[in-house]
Amino acid sequence: MSPPVLDLKGQPALVTGASSGIGLAVAKGLARAGARVAVNYHSDREGGERIARAITDEGGTAIAVGGDVSREEDVERIVAETVAAFGTLHILVANAGLQRDAAFHEMSLDDWRRVIDVNLTGQFLCARAAVREFLRRGREPEVSRALGKIVCISSVHEVIPWAGHVNYAASKGGVMLMMKSLAQEVAEQGIRVNSIAPGAIRTPINREAWETPQAEAALLRLIPYGRVGDPDDIAKAAIWLASDESDYVTGASLFVDGGMTLYPGFRDGG
Ligand code: NAD
């Protein structure tokens, strides 16, 4: 067996929501592995351009592409701009997501819709545009064994119910079955579709869960491995899922969560 090669040499990649947190780390990680990266940002143009510049300063290749993943015309343009810059697309990391938390009886229809629109419909729109580009381009076996690779950033809340966050958990549960159904549908065309389901990762989305020692101590009770995750923990998994080293993996949710899904409440015997 040859040694593992996590080399994405020149593969065009799109990472959505890449101006902060996990998306930022994934964009930088893919670029360090050799991919040419389109850094999608929503409203933080300066942030998106700064990340793209940081990648090129390190010797990588990147462009910044603005747009809202919940809007069909934006997603079509984001992918068109990526293809115009890099010739095609081989890797999509559908990462953009948000929370709008509320007690269920106080949750507005707007809060429900916005979370479903970005976290679930956004993944549908991005994955559809990517699949269309993979099929248009056809096989490039010298680039990758797969016709294309899609990595959905889901959450442990695709399986863990989450009171006060019903819209978010519903969106991530939806991502799980969208991903698996799509993986089943396009496997015969050579497209691999997987999810990464992060546990608690230190990013702006969950700042209040880790920024004080008391909050972090409470959070750590849910994490058997004993530390809060870093965005790079997710980036490393994304590089592997985008590479030929995971070529026989499709339709999988890879939990990168320090054991959060291992029912930590049962550690003391239940
Ligand atoms: P974050 O808030 O730093 O990143 C979310 C990114 O999505 C931001 O850059 C934001 O601008 C972008 N975004 C939001 N709406 C958008 C839209 N309509 N169009 C384009 N981009 C949009 O938080 P993060 O933790 O890095 O979150 C990234 C992903 O990871 C999300 O899907 C989130 O649900 C998921 N996740 C995070 C954690 C965690 O603990 N941090 C755990 C599980 C899952």
Coordinates of C-alpha atoms and ligand atoms in Angstrom, one line a residue, residues 16-24 40-44 66-71 74 78 94-99 114 117-119 122-123 153-157 162 168 171-172 196-207 210 228-229 231 234 256, ligand 1:
T16 CA -19.3 28.7 1.6
G17 CA -19.4 31.0 4.6
A18 CA -15.7 31.1 4.6
S19 CA -15.0 34.5 6.1
S20 CA -15.0 33.2 9.7
G21 CA -14.9 30.1 11.9
I22 CA -14.9 26.6 10.4
G23 CA -15.3 27.8 6.8
L24 CA -12.2 30.0 7.2
N40 CA -17.6 32.6 -0.3
Y41 CA -18.6 35.3 2.1
H42 CA -22.1 36.7 2.8
S43 CA -21.9 40.3 3.9
D44 CA -18.3 40.6 5.2
G66 CA -19.8 37.3 -2.3
G67 CA -23.3 35.9 -2.1
D68 CA -26.2 34.6 0.0
V69 CA -26.4 30.8 -0.2
S70 CA -30.2 30.9 0.4
R71 CA -30.8 32.8 -2.8
D74 CA -26.6 34.2 -5.8
I78 CA -21.1 32.1 -7.0
A94 CA -21.2 23.6 2.0
N95 CA -20.5 25.2 5.3
A96 CA -22.5 28.4 5.6
G97 CA -24.9 28.3 8.5
L98 CA -26.5 30.3 11.3
Q99 CA -28.6 30.0 14.4
R114 CA -34.2 32.0 7.9
D117 CA -33.4 28.7 4.2
V118 CA -29.7 29.1 4.9
N119 CA -28.8 25.8 6.6
G122 CA -28.6 26.8 1.0
Q123 CA -27.0 23.3 1.0
I153 CA -21.1 20.8 7.2
S154 CA -23.8 19.4 9.4
S155 CA -23.8 19.2 13.2
V156 CA -24.1 16.7 16.1
H157 CA -27.6 18.2 16.1
W162 CA -31.8 20.6 21.0
Y168 CA -31.5 24.6 13.9
S171 CA -32.3 22.1 9.5
K172 CA -29.3 19.8 10.4
I196 CA -18.9 16.4 8.8
A197 CA -21.0 16.7 12.0
P198 CA -19.0 18.9 14.3
G199 CA -19.5 18.9 18.1
A200 CA -18.6 22.1 20.0
I201 CA -16.0 24.0 18.0
R202 CA -14.6 27.4 19.2
T203 CA -16.1 29.9 16.7
P204 CA -18.2 33.0 16.8
I205 CA -21.5 31.0 16.4
N206 CA -21.3 29.6 19.9
R207 CA -19.1 32.2 21.7
W210 CA -17.1 28.8 25.8
V228 CA -13.5 22.1 23.0
G229 CA -12.8 21.6 19.3
P231 CA -11.8 24.9 13.5
I234 CA -12.9 20.2 11.1
V256 CA -15.8 15.2 14.8
Ligands
NAD1 P1 -19.6 31.2 12.0 O1 -20.7 32.0 12.4 O2 -18.2 31.7 12.3 O3 -19.7 30.8 10.5 C1 -20.8 30.8 9.7 C2 -20.5 31.4 8.4 O4 -21.7 31.3 7.6 C3 -20.2 32.9 8.6 O5 -19.1 33.2 7.9 C4 -21.5 33.6 8.0 O6 -21.2 34.8 7.4 C5 -21.9 32.6 6.9 N1 -23.2 32.7 6.5 C6 -24.3 32.9 7.3 N2 -25.4 33.1 6.5 C7 -25.0 33.0 5.2 C8 -25.6 33.1 3.9 N3 -26.9 33.3 3.8 N4 -24.8 33.0 2.8 C9 -23.5 32.8 2.9 N5 -22.9 32.7 4.1 C10 -23.6 32.8 5.2 O7 -19.8 29.8 12.7 P2 -19.1 28.4 12.5 O8 -19.2 27.7 13.7 O9 -17.9 28.5 11.7 O10 -20.3 27.7 11.5 C11 -20.0 27.0 10.3 C12 -20.9 25.8 10.1 O11 -20.6 24.9 11.1 C13 -22.4 26.1 10.3 O12 -23.1 25.4 9.3 C14 -22.7 25.6 11.7 O13 -24.0 25.2 11.8 C15 -21.7 24.4 11.7 N6 -21.4 23.9 13.1 C16 -20.7 24.7 14.0 C17 -20.5 24.2 15.2 C18 -19.7 24.9 16.2 O14 -19.6 24.4 17.4 N7 -19.0 26.0 15.9 C19 -21.0 22.9 15.6 C20 -21.7 22.2 14.7 C21 -22.0 22.7 13.4

